[in-house]
Short mmCIF file of C-alpha atoms in Angstrom, two decimals:
data_model
loop_
_atom_site.label_atom_id
_atom_site.label_comp_id
_atom_site.label_asym_id
_atom_site.label_seq_id
_atom_site.Cartn_x
_atom_site.Cartn_y
_atom_site.Cartn_z
CA UNK A 1 -36.12 28.70 12.89
CA UNK A 2 -34.23 31.50 11.20
CA UNK A 3 -31.23 33.30 13.08
CA UNK A 4 -29.07 36.13 11.97
CA UNK A 5 -25.67 36.35 13.92
CA UNK A 6 -24.26 39.94 13.18
CA UNK A 7 -22.00 42.78 14.59
CA UNK A 8 -18.98 40.55 15.33
CA UNK A 9 -15.94 38.87 13.58
CA UNK A 10 -17.05 35.84 11.82
CA UNK A 11 -14.09 33.85 10.77
CA UNK A 12 -15.43 31.73 7.96
CA UNK A 13 -12.16 29.77 7.03
CA UNK A 14 -13.20 30.28 3.50
CA UNK A 15 -10.21 31.87 1.62
CA UNK A 16 -12.68 33.61 -0.77
CA UNK A 17 -14.42 35.54 2.04
CA UNK A 18 -12.09 35.01 5.22
CA UNK A 19 -13.99 37.37 7.65
CA UNK A 20 -17.71 38.55 7.57
CA UNK A 21 -19.71 40.30 9.94
CA UNK A 22 -23.06 38.46 9.61
CA UNK A 23 -24.41 34.99 8.88
CA UNK A 24 -27.89 33.82 8.35
CA UNK A 25 -28.89 30.27 9.48
CA UNK A 26 -31.99 28.31 9.06
CA UNK A 27 -33.05 24.79 10.14
CA UNK A 28 -29.51 24.13 11.21
CA UNK A 29 -27.87 25.11 8.03
CA UNK A 30 -26.07 28.30 6.81
CA UNK A 31 -28.00 30.13 4.28
CA UNK A 32 -25.84 33.03 3.47
CA UNK A 33 -22.75 34.99 4.94
CA UNK A 34 -21.98 38.70 4.21
CA UNK A 35 -22.06 42.10 5.59
CA UNK A 36 -24.43 43.27 8.38
CA UNK A 37 -26.40 45.38 6.06
CA UNK A 38 -26.80 42.69 3.44
CA UNK A 39 -27.91 40.01 5.69
CA UNK A 40 -30.13 41.94 7.94
CA UNK A 41 -32.19 42.71 4.77
CA UNK A 42 -33.06 38.93 4.68
CA UNK A 43 -34.74 38.93 8.07
CA UNK A 44 -38.52 38.38 8.53
CA UNK A 45 -41.03 38.19 11.47
CA UNK A 46 -39.62 34.72 12.33
CA UNK A 47 -35.97 35.75 12.52
CA UNK A 48 -34.08 35.83 15.77
CA UNK A 49 -31.39 38.45 15.79
CA UNK A 50 -28.21 37.55 17.61
CA UNK A 51 -26.09 40.67 18.33
CA UNK A 52 -22.62 39.37 18.77
CA UNK A 53 -21.50 42.65 20.37
CA UNK A 54 -17.88 42.37 18.92
CA UNK A 55 -17.46 38.63 19.77
CA UNK A 56 -15.94 36.29 17.28
CA UNK A 57 -17.45 33.20 15.63
CA UNK A 58 -15.47 30.44 14.28
CA UNK A 59 -16.53 27.03 12.78
CA UNK A 60 -17.11 24.48 15.49
CA UNK A 61 -13.91 22.80 16.46
CA UNK A 62 -13.52 19.26 15.07
CA UNK A 63 -11.54 16.79 17.29
CA UNK A 64 -9.33 14.74 15.02
CA UNK A 65 -8.15 12.14 17.54
CA UNK A 66 -9.34 11.34 21.00
CA UNK A 67 -11.17 8.72 23.09
CA UNK A 68 -14.44 10.34 24.23
CA UNK A 69 -15.65 7.01 25.95
CA UNK A 70 -12.53 6.89 27.88
CA UNK A 71 -13.00 10.67 28.87
CA UNK A 72 -16.47 9.42 30.17
CA UNK A 73 -14.75 6.65 32.11
CA UNK A 74 -12.31 9.03 33.73
CA UNK A 75 -15.47 10.70 35.44
CA UNK A 76 -16.02 7.45 37.45
CA UNK A 77 -12.34 7.09 38.63
CA UNK A 78 -9.65 8.55 40.62
CA UNK A 79 -7.69 11.38 39.02
CA UNK A 80 -3.90 11.16 39.76
CA UNK A 81 -2.86 14.15 37.49
CA UNK A 82 -2.38 16.61 40.35
CA UNK A 83 0.07 14.33 42.20
CA UNK A 84 3.64 15.86 42.05
CA UNK A 85 5.37 12.96 44.01
CA UNK A 86 4.86 9.40 44.81
CA UNK A 87 3.87 10.52 48.29
CA UNK A 88 1.07 12.69 46.94
CA UNK A 89 -0.06 9.77 44.56
CA UNK A 90 -0.29 7.30 47.49
CA UNK A 91 -2.34 9.96 49.66
CA UNK A 92 -4.74 10.78 46.90
CA UNK A 93 -5.37 6.95 46.39
CA UNK A 94 -5.83 6.39 50.10
CA UNK A 95 -8.19 9.33 50.39
CA UNK A 96 -10.15 8.07 47.40
CA UNK A 97 -10.43 4.54 48.93
CA UNK A 98 -11.65 5.95 52.27
CA UNK A 99 -14.44 8.03 50.65
CA UNK A 100 -15.29 5.67 47.93
CA UNK A 101 -14.96 2.17 49.33
CA UNK A 102 -15.21 -0.45 46.38
CA UNK A 103 -17.97 -2.77 46.36
CA UNK A 104 -17.66 -6.41 46.00
CA UNK A 105 -15.80 -7.32 42.76
CA UNK A 106 -15.01 -3.62 42.06
CA UNK A 107 -11.35 -2.43 41.26
CA UNK A 108 -9.66 0.82 42.08
CA UNK A 109 -9.19 2.46 38.79
CA UNK A 110 -7.20 5.61 38.32
CA UNK A 111 -5.63 7.68 35.50
CA UNK A 112 -3.27 10.45 34.79
CA UNK A 113 -0.15 9.93 36.93
CA UNK A 114 2.86 11.53 35.36
CA UNK A 115 6.27 10.24 36.68
CA UNK A 116 8.33 12.95 34.99
CA UNK A 117 7.12 15.21 37.90
CA UNK A 118 8.30 12.77 40.68
CA UNK A 119 11.76 12.55 42.21
CA UNK A 120 14.05 10.62 39.84
CA UNK A 121 11.14 10.20 37.42
CA UNK A 122 10.38 6.99 39.32
CA UNK A 123 7.02 5.21 38.57
CA UNK A 124 5.02 3.95 41.44
CA UNK A 125 5.30 0.18 41.89
CA UNK A 126 3.24 -2.47 43.32
CA UNK A 127 5.18 -1.95 46.61
CA UNK A 128 3.75 1.60 46.55
CA UNK A 129 0.26 0.52 45.79
CA UNK A 130 0.19 -2.39 48.11
CA UNK A 131 0.43 0.25 50.82
CA UNK A 132 -3.10 1.40 49.86
CA UNK A 133 -4.46 -2.13 49.72
CA UNK A 134 -3.31 -5.66 49.16
CA UNK A 135 -6.99 -7.02 48.98
CA UNK A 136 -8.47 -5.05 46.20
CA UNK A 137 -6.98 -4.79 42.66
CA UNK A 138 -5.63 -1.38 41.73
CA UNK A 139 -4.94 -0.33 38.17
CA UNK A 140 -3.73 3.30 37.51
CA UNK A 141 -3.09 4.28 33.97
CA UNK A 142 -0.07 6.71 33.11
CA UNK A 143 -0.84 10.09 31.65
CA UNK A 144 0.29 8.80 28.24
CA UNK A 145 -2.30 5.87 28.41
CA UNK A 146 0.53 3.37 27.43
CA UNK A 147 1.78 2.41 30.86
CA UNK A 148 0.06 1.40 33.94
CA UNK A 149 1.03 0.59 37.57
CA UNK A 150 -0.75 -2.06 39.57
CA UNK A 151 -0.76 -3.60 43.06
CA UNK A 152 -0.13 -7.22 43.72
CA UNK A 153 -3.92 -8.03 43.46
CA UNK A 154 -4.19 -6.67 40.01
CA UNK A 155 -1.01 -8.55 38.88
CA UNK A 156 -2.52 -11.81 40.07
CA UNK A 157 -5.72 -10.95 38.14
CA UNK A 158 -3.66 -10.38 35.00
CA UNK A 159 -1.76 -13.64 35.58
CA UNK A 160 1.50 -11.81 36.13
CA UNK A 161 2.57 -13.89 39.19
CA UNK A 162 5.72 -15.67 40.26
CA UNK A 163 8.51 -15.69 37.59
CA UNK A 164 7.08 -17.82 34.77
CA UNK A 165 4.18 -16.01 32.99
CA UNK A 166 3.25 -15.18 29.42
CA UNK A 167 3.13 -11.51 28.16
CA UNK A 168 1.27 -10.61 25.00
CA UNK A 169 3.32 -9.57 22.00
CA UNK A 170 4.20 -6.01 21.88
CA UNK A 171 3.99 -5.63 25.77
CA UNK A 172 6.45 -5.46 28.65
CA UNK A 173 6.11 -6.20 32.21
CA UNK A 174 8.73 -4.53 34.34
CA UNK A 175 10.55 -6.55 36.96
CA UNK A 176 12.17 -6.30 40.20
CA UNK A 177 15.97 -5.83 39.69
CA UNK A 178 17.50 -8.82 37.83
CA UNK A 179 14.63 -11.19 38.64
CA UNK A 180 11.65 -11.85 36.64
CA UNK A 181 9.21 -10.87 39.36
CA UNK A 182 6.78 -8.29 38.18
CA UNK A 183 7.11 -4.96 39.86
CA UNK A 184 3.74 -3.67 38.99
CA UNK A 185 4.62 -1.57 35.90
CA UNK A 186 2.87 -2.81 32.72
CA UNK A 187 3.73 -1.29 29.21
CA UNK A 188 1.79 -1.53 26.04
CA UNK A 189 -0.06 -4.68 25.30
CA UNK A 190 0.87 -6.17 28.80
CA UNK A 191 -2.02 -3.96 29.93
CA UNK A 192 -3.66 -2.70 26.73
CA UNK A 193 -4.23 -6.20 24.87
CA UNK A 194 -8.03 -7.10 24.52
CA UNK A 195 -7.57 -10.23 26.71
CA UNK A 196 -5.94 -8.22 29.46
CA UNK A 197 -8.50 -5.40 29.23
CA UNK A 198 -11.33 -7.93 29.85
CA UNK A 199 -10.08 -8.78 33.33
CA UNK A 200 -11.00 -5.24 34.46
CA UNK A 201 -14.72 -5.14 35.36
CA UNK A 202 -16.83 -2.56 33.53
CA UNK A 203 -19.39 -0.24 34.87
CA UNK A 204 -23.30 -0.69 33.99
CA UNK A 205 -24.53 0.58 30.82
CA UNK A 206 -26.67 3.22 32.55
CA UNK A 207 -23.70 4.52 34.37
CA UNK A 208 -21.75 4.71 31.17
CA UNK A 209 -24.48 6.46 29.30
CA UNK A 210 -24.85 9.05 31.98
CA UNK A 211 -21.02 9.65 31.96
CA UNK A 212 -21.05 10.03 28.00
CA UNK A 213 -23.67 12.83 28.42
CA UNK A 214 -21.13 14.50 30.78
CA UNK A 215 -18.23 14.11 28.42
CA UNK A 216 -20.12 15.52 25.64
CA UNK A 217 -20.64 18.60 27.80
CA UNK A 218 -16.97 18.68 28.49
CA UNK A 219 -16.16 18.58 24.76
CA UNK A 220 -18.79 21.21 23.97
CA UNK A 221 -17.30 23.56 26.68
CA UNK A 222 -14.20 23.58 24.59
CA UNK A 223 -16.09 24.62 21.37
CA UNK A 224 -16.11 21.07 19.98
CA UNK A 225 -19.10 20.09 17.79
CA UNK A 226 -17.42 16.84 16.42
CA UNK A 227 -15.59 14.44 18.61
CA UNK A 228 -13.78 11.12 17.95
CA UNK A 229 -13.42 7.76 19.79
CA UNK A 230 -10.36 6.00 18.33
CA UNK A 231 -10.71 2.78 20.54
CA UNK A 232 -14.08 1.28 19.40
CA UNK A 233 -14.65 -2.38 20.02
CA UNK A 234 -17.95 -4.37 19.71
CA UNK A 235 -19.05 -3.22 23.08
CA UNK A 236 -18.36 0.49 22.62
CA UNK A 237 -19.84 0.44 19.15
CA UNK A 238 -23.03 -0.95 20.78
CA UNK A 239 -22.89 1.64 23.51
CA UNK A 240 -22.63 4.46 21.26
CA UNK A 241 -25.28 3.14 18.88
CA UNK A 242 -27.60 2.88 22.01
CA UNK A 243 -26.78 6.50 22.96
CA UNK A 244 -27.74 7.52 19.34
CA UNK A 245 -31.06 5.52 19.43
CA UNK A 246 -31.89 7.12 22.68
CA UNK A 247 -31.06 10.68 21.08
CA UNK A 248 -28.52 11.33 23.66
CA UNK A 249 -25.65 12.50 21.44
CA UNK A 250 -25.54 16.32 21.19
CA UNK A 251 -22.36 16.46 19.10
CA UNK A 252 -21.17 14.23 16.27
CA UNK A 253 -18.98 11.22 17.27
CA UNK A 254 -16.73 9.66 14.69
CA UNK A 255 -15.65 6.11 15.81
CA UNK A 256 -12.53 4.24 14.73
CA UNK A 257 -12.60 0.47 15.19
CA UNK A 258 -9.55 -1.20 16.85
CA UNK A 259 -7.48 -3.68 14.77
CA UNK A 260 -8.94 -6.98 16.02
CA UNK A 261 -12.59 -5.93 15.33
CA UNK A 262 -12.37 -3.50 12.34
CA UNK A 263 -13.68 -5.87 9.74
CA UNK A 264 -16.41 -7.35 12.05
CA UNK A 265 -17.83 -3.78 12.32
CA UNK A 266 -17.17 -2.24 8.96
CA UNK A 267 -18.13 -3.74 5.53
CA UNK A 268 -17.31 -2.43 2.12
CA UNK A 269 -19.57 0.53 1.24
CA UNK A 270 -17.64 1.30 -2.03
CA UNK A 271 -16.38 4.56 -0.41
CA UNK A 272 -14.62 5.49 2.89
CA UNK A 273 -17.11 8.18 3.60
CA UNK A 274 -19.94 7.00 5.76
CA UNK A 275 -23.08 8.56 7.12
CA UNK A 276 -24.07 9.48 10.72
CA UNK A 277 -26.99 7.87 12.60
CA UNK A 278 -28.23 10.35 15.18
CA UNK A 279 -24.70 11.87 15.45
CA UNK A 280 -22.71 8.81 15.51
CA UNK A 281 -20.79 6.95 12.73
CA UNK A 282 -18.09 4.33 12.44
CA UNK A 283 -15.62 5.52 9.92
CA UNK A 284 -12.47 3.53 9.89
CA UNK A 285 -10.01 1.36 11.52
CA UNK A 286 -7.20 1.88 14.26
CA UNK A 287 -3.98 0.30 15.13
CA UNK A 288 -0.88 0.80 17.21
CA UNK A 289 2.77 0.54 16.05
CA UNK A 290 4.51 1.97 19.17
CA UNK A 291 3.99 3.59 22.57
CA UNK A 292 4.64 7.17 24.06
CA UNK A 293 7.64 9.35 24.09
CA UNK A 294 7.10 10.34 27.71
CA UNK A 295 6.82 6.80 28.66
CA UNK A 296 9.93 5.98 26.60
CA UNK A 297 8.13 3.22 24.73
CA UNK A 298 7.85 5.18 21.45
CA UNK A 299 9.90 3.28 18.71
CA UNK A 300 12.81 5.44 17.47
CA UNK A 301 15.39 4.73 14.78
CA UNK A 302 18.06 6.50 17.15
CA UNK A 303 18.46 5.83 20.86
CA UNK A 304 16.72 7.79 23.64
CA UNK A 305 18.88 10.89 24.75
CA UNK A 306 18.61 9.35 28.24
CA UNK A 307 17.74 5.66 28.21
CA UNK A 308 15.51 4.21 30.90
CA UNK A 309 17.19 2.75 33.89
CA UNK A 310 18.16 -0.78 33.17
CA UNK A 311 18.13 -0.51 29.18
CA UNK A 312 21.31 -0.57 27.15
CA UNK A 313 22.69 2.64 25.61
CA UNK A 314 21.15 1.70 22.14
CA UNK A 315 17.63 1.40 23.54
CA UNK A 316 15.18 2.85 20.91
CA UNK A 317 11.93 1.72 22.30
CA UNK A 318 10.12 -0.98 20.49
CA UNK A 319 7.53 -2.08 18.00
CA UNK A 320 4.16 -3.49 18.89
CA UNK A 321 3.64 -5.45 15.69
CA UNK A 322 5.61 -7.26 12.83
CA UNK A 323 5.46 -6.09 9.40
CA UNK A 324 3.62 -9.13 8.09
CA UNK A 325 0.75 -8.48 10.44
CA UNK A 326 0.57 -4.67 9.78
CA UNK A 327 0.66 -5.33 5.89
CA UNK A 328 -2.12 -7.81 6.18
CA UNK A 329 -4.38 -5.41 8.09
CA UNK A 330 -3.63 -2.51 5.82
CA UNK A 331 -4.50 -4.78 2.84
CA UNK A 332 -7.76 -6.01 4.24
CA UNK A 333 -8.77 -2.19 4.94
CA UNK A 334 -7.74 -1.08 1.50
CA UNK A 335 -9.59 -3.87 -0.12
CA UNK A 336 -12.78 -2.82 1.66
CA UNK A 337 -12.38 1.02 1.17
CA UNK A 338 -11.76 1.74 4.85
CA UNK A 339 -9.66 4.49 6.21
CA UNK A 340 -6.72 3.39 8.74
CA UNK A 341 -5.68 5.52 11.64
CA UNK A 342 -2.27 4.45 12.85
CA UNK A 343 -0.60 5.43 16.14
CA UNK A 344 3.10 6.34 15.34
CA UNK A 345 5.08 8.45 18.02
CA UNK A 346 8.51 7.26 16.87
CA UNK A 347 10.05 7.74 13.58
CA UNK A 348 10.78 3.84 13.04
CA UNK A 349 7.02 3.46 13.80
CA UNK A 350 6.45 5.94 11.08
CA UNK A 351 8.79 4.02 8.64
CA UNK A 352 6.79 0.92 9.36
CA UNK A 353 3.52 2.56 8.50
CA UNK A 354 4.82 4.09 5.40
CA UNK A 355 6.63 0.86 4.29
CA UNK A 356 3.67 -1.39 4.89
CA UNK A 357 1.06 0.77 3.60
CA UNK A 358 2.97 1.25 0.33
CA UNK A 359 3.30 -2.57 0.29
CA UNK A 360 -0.37 -3.09 0.80
CA UNK A 361 -1.30 -0.54 -1.85
CA UNK A 362 0.80 -2.36 -4.38
CA UNK A 363 -0.88 -5.71 -3.48
CA UNK A 364 -4.47 -4.29 -4.00
CA UNK A 365 -3.94 -1.69 -6.66
CA UNK A 366 -6.86 0.27 -5.09
CA UNK A 367 -6.88 3.93 -6.34
CA UNK A 368 -9.60 5.21 -3.93
CA UNK A 369 -8.74 8.14 -1.94
CA UNK A 370 -8.74 6.51 1.59
CA UNK A 371 -6.92 9.52 3.48
CA UNK A 372 -4.96 7.12 5.80
CA UNK A 373 -4.05 9.01 9.20
CA UNK A 374 -0.79 9.02 10.86
CA UNK A 375 -1.78 9.76 14.60
CA UNK A 376 0.82 11.83 16.61
CA UNK A 377 3.63 11.81 13.94
CA UNK A 378 5.75 13.47 16.75
CA UNK A 379 9.31 12.55 15.40
CA UNK A 380 8.36 12.39 11.58
CA UNK A 381 11.43 13.10 9.38
CA UNK A 382 11.51 15.43 6.33
CA UNK A 383 11.99 12.21 3.94
CA UNK A 384 8.99 10.64 5.57
CA UNK A 385 6.82 13.69 4.96
CA UNK A 386 7.81 13.33 1.21
CA UNK A 387 6.55 9.74 1.24
CA UNK A 388 3.37 10.71 3.33
CA UNK A 389 2.63 13.37 0.63
CA UNK A 390 2.83 10.67 -2.10
CA UNK A 391 0.73 8.31 -0.35
CA UNK A 392 -1.91 10.80 0.85
CA UNK A 393 -1.21 10.18 4.50
CA UNK A 394 -2.51 12.81 6.88
CA UNK A 395 -0.56 13.58 10.00
CA UNK A 396 -2.60 14.71 13.12
CA UNK A 397 -0.10 16.32 15.43
CA UNK A 398 -0.12 16.43 19.28
CA UNK A 399 1.49 19.70 19.68
CA UNK A 400 0.40 20.08 23.32
CA UNK A 401 3.44 17.79 24.02
CA UNK A 402 5.54 20.86 23.68
CA UNK A 403 3.73 22.75 26.50
CA UNK A 404 3.35 19.78 28.83
CA UNK A 405 6.49 17.70 28.30
CA UNK A 406 8.60 19.86 26.03
CA UNK A 407 11.39 20.35 28.58
CA UNK A 408 11.41 16.69 29.46
CA UNK A 409 11.65 15.78 25.88
CA UNK A 410 14.50 18.36 25.22
CA UNK A 411 16.50 17.25 28.31
CA UNK A 412 15.68 13.53 28.66
CA UNK A 413 13.65 11.82 25.77
CA UNK A 414 14.99 13.17 22.51
CA UNK A 415 17.63 15.76 23.27
CA UNK A 416 17.91 19.31 21.66
CA UNK A 417 18.12 18.40 17.97
CA UNK A 418 15.16 16.05 17.75
CA UNK A 419 13.04 17.93 20.39
CA UNK A 420 13.27 21.03 18.14
CA UNK A 421 11.60 19.08 15.32
CA UNK A 422 8.71 17.64 17.39
CA UNK A 423 5.42 17.61 15.53
CA UNK A 424 6.82 19.40 12.38
CA UNK A 425 3.60 21.00 11.31
CA UNK A 426 5.16 23.69 9.16
CA UNK A 427 7.19 21.14 7.24
CA UNK A 428 3.91 19.43 6.36
CA UNK A 429 2.30 22.87 5.35
CA UNK A 430 5.21 23.57 3.06
CA UNK A 431 4.40 20.49 1.10
CA UNK A 432 0.78 21.25 1.01
CA UNK A 433 -0.06 18.09 3.15
CA UNK A 434 -3.37 18.48 4.77
CA UNK A 435 -2.84 17.93 8.64
CA UNK A 436 -4.67 18.34 11.89
CA UNK A 437 -4.14 18.95 15.55
CA UNK A 438 -5.45 16.93 18.56
CA UNK A 439 -4.91 16.25 22.33
CA UNK A 440 -5.59 12.54 22.63
CA UNK A 441 -8.10 13.15 25.31
CA UNK A 442 -8.24 11.89 28.08
CA UNK A 443 -4.32 12.28 27.80
CA UNK A 444 -4.99 15.95 27.90
CA UNK A 445 -8.36 17.50 27.80
CA UNK A 446 -9.69 18.60 24.30
CA UNK A 447 -8.85 22.22 24.80
CA UNK A 448 -8.69 23.45 21.24
CA UNK A 449 -7.78 26.95 22.13
CA UNK A 450 -4.68 25.56 23.92
CA UNK A 451 -3.95 23.46 20.79
CA UNK A 452 -3.99 26.51 18.66
CA UNK A 453 -1.72 28.48 21.19
CA UNK A 454 0.77 25.63 21.27
CA UNK A 455 1.01 25.32 17.46
CA UNK A 456 1.56 29.01 17.06
CA UNK A 457 3.93 29.39 19.91
CA UNK A 458 5.69 26.16 20.46
CA UNK A 459 6.75 27.16 23.94
CA UNK A 460 7.54 24.79 26.95
CA UNK A 461 6.44 25.63 30.42
CA UNK A 462 10.02 26.95 31.24
CA UNK A 463 9.87 29.49 28.26
CA UNK A 464 11.98 27.38 25.86
CA UNK A 465 10.98 27.60 22.18
CA UNK A 466 11.01 24.23 20.52
CA UNK A 467 11.35 24.77 16.71
CA UNK A 468 10.72 28.30 16.03
CA UNK A 469 10.75 27.54 12.28
CA UNK A 470 7.88 25.02 12.63
CA UNK A 471 5.38 27.57 14.35
CA UNK A 472 2.13 28.05 12.45
CA UNK A 473 0.33 31.33 11.75
CA UNK A 474 -2.86 31.54 13.81
CA UNK A 475 -5.10 31.12 10.67
CA UNK A 476 -3.07 28.10 9.84
CA UNK A 477 -3.69 26.56 13.25
CA UNK A 478 -7.48 27.41 12.91
CA UNK A 479 -7.67 25.69 9.68
CA UNK A 480 -6.00 22.66 11.25
CA UNK A 481 -8.70 22.50 13.96
CA UNK A 482 -11.75 22.97 11.59
CA UNK A 483 -11.67 22.65 7.65
CA UNK A 484 -8.53 20.19 7.70
CA UNK A 485 -10.29 18.05 10.28
CA UNK A 486 -13.50 17.90 8.25
CA UNK A 487 -11.18 16.73 5.28
CA UNK A 488 -9.79 14.00 7.50
CA UNK A 489 -13.38 12.75 7.97
CA UNK A 490 -14.34 13.11 4.39
CA UNK A 491 -16.82 15.98 5.58
CA UNK A 492 -15.22 19.09 3.99
CA UNK A 493 -18.36 19.70 1.90
CA UNK A 494 -20.55 19.54 5.04
CA UNK A 495 -18.70 21.38 7.87
CA UNK A 496 -15.30 22.86 8.94
CA UNK A 497 -16.14 26.39 7.52
CA UNK A 498 -18.88 29.01 7.50
CA UNK A 499 -20.25 28.61 4.03
CA UNK A 500 -23.46 28.53 2.47
CA UNK A 501 -25.10 25.12 2.51
CA UNK A 502 -22.90 23.88 5.30
CA UNK A 503 -24.22 22.76 8.93
CA UNK A 504 -24.44 25.61 11.32
CA UNK A 505 -21.74 24.36 13.74
CA UNK A 506 -20.14 27.33 15.49
CA UNK A 507 -18.16 28.44 18.48
CA UNK A 508 -18.28 31.85 19.88
CA UNK A 509 -15.13 33.25 21.63
CA UNK A 510 -14.66 36.30 23.59
CA UNK A 511 -11.80 37.54 21.59
CA UNK A 512 -10.59 37.22 18.04
CA UNK A 513 -7.68 34.84 17.88
CA UNK A 514 -6.28 36.82 14.93
CA UNK A 515 -6.17 39.96 16.72
CA UNK A 516 -4.76 39.06 20.19
CA UNK A 517 -1.02 38.98 21.04
CA UNK A 518 0.22 35.32 20.15
CA UNK A 519 1.33 34.82 23.78
CA UNK A 520 -2.29 35.31 24.84
CA UNK A 521 -4.15 33.03 22.63
CA UNK A 522 -4.58 30.42 25.41
CA UNK A 523 -6.41 33.06 27.44
CA UNK A 524 -9.29 33.20 24.98
CA UNK A 525 -12.59 31.89 26.35
CA UNK A 526 -15.24 29.74 24.72
CA UNK A 527 -18.47 31.59 25.37
CA UNK A 528 -20.97 29.42 23.45
CA UNK A 529 -20.99 26.28 21.32
CA UNK A 530 -23.78 25.89 18.56
CA UNK A 531 -24.47 22.71 17.02
CA UNK A 532 -26.73 22.65 13.70
CA UNK A 533 -28.02 26.05 14.87
CA UNK A 534 -28.85 25.07 18.36
CA UNK A 535 -26.77 26.06 21.55
CA UNK A 536 -25.41 23.21 23.33
CA UNK A 537 -23.12 24.98 25.60
CA UNK A 538 -23.16 28.54 26.99
CA UNK A 539 -20.82 30.13 29.64
#
């Protein structure tokens, strides 16, 4: 099937020909770009003509960091993101349980509560959740994904009872006052470690596959043609392979295998670039070195502006791993030509990444271009960017933090100086460092237009500008969401721009981001998403 898209603004992200007004597509590939007159001459009797009527085409957006299966799972659980107080939190839970009574053995699972919106920023505790039920385990993840609040029944299932219990390394169980009695709030590995996650029952395979279909529709509605899951273990790898076998994947999904299972799932193929099987490929490894800034568990070199209640004035968050374990993991991946993705929110965690990766490289002497990725890089310093440039580390920035939590970061988490340097994308650009943008879904939905808006405006919800000197141009933001992200996946020769020979992955917008007022970028609508020449979403 041949198609010609014409009579609109086609932003190619190709510096040699940045904007054209027509493109010819055949069998899912881009055949030629150029002027309307030039391309229409190439039509034949089998060519479908698509009049854009002034609309704008961009390359399909590429998600550089998220958790699409977790997004699928949120479709099966209670959403607490709209709660503006603990009272609303409890009311939503009670209403959910009333209308969705759990079956025997099921838990009440929720996601998205944000204590920064509650009075005194207090987390709900087991005493609050026990008001909903003491008989059915309740597990509610924080919006950051790095903290959870549980009721007494769930604490019992995790083994956090009494005052004498074991907590996995890199985790914290918050307690009642000065006692050692758990209060229901679990941080990092206390709720995220594999042995603890196994405690929570999982839904059926058919249910998960159905929700993965729905999650792909969500991603494609935001213009995404490539998504990621950065939490792949053996079970999730089997699940996505099954979806691929059943031809149920309509977008490309890139998997990153979590630390304890990376080498079980990935073998040395002599190159870090890997091939898709029916739109799924397992690309690299993933590890975590700290937590989240909004949860005040990110690992910093200087104390939090306002330390959490009960912590000393020099509280800087904490690491989740020791150097020796990080070095060994990096070394094993480098030896096997595997890319690594490393969660680092705090600059102390970034120091650990840089220090340990440099050491691992020295131990292996592998010269392969592995494109290691620093995920979030929110507080990365100028000197660290110099080291990252030298090591080829790609930062993927979570700039939506400025919109959703920027005021909180300014006033409580980092203070003015550090808040103005959050996610320093322009500093990376000045060094010609390839960087990308993400939204860490389901922390926030994969709204790429909003990511673009926040990278360009860096404005909080109160109207405060955080780091005017770090703002990107609109084209720079577009590149971070397209060709730069393709580079992160070793796919820059196949996708990420509208050029001859590349796959026909497009997103059609109602307006041209390069022409609208910068403050209105977030209002641009995705009208259609096209994967390999086929429409997979249409508004």
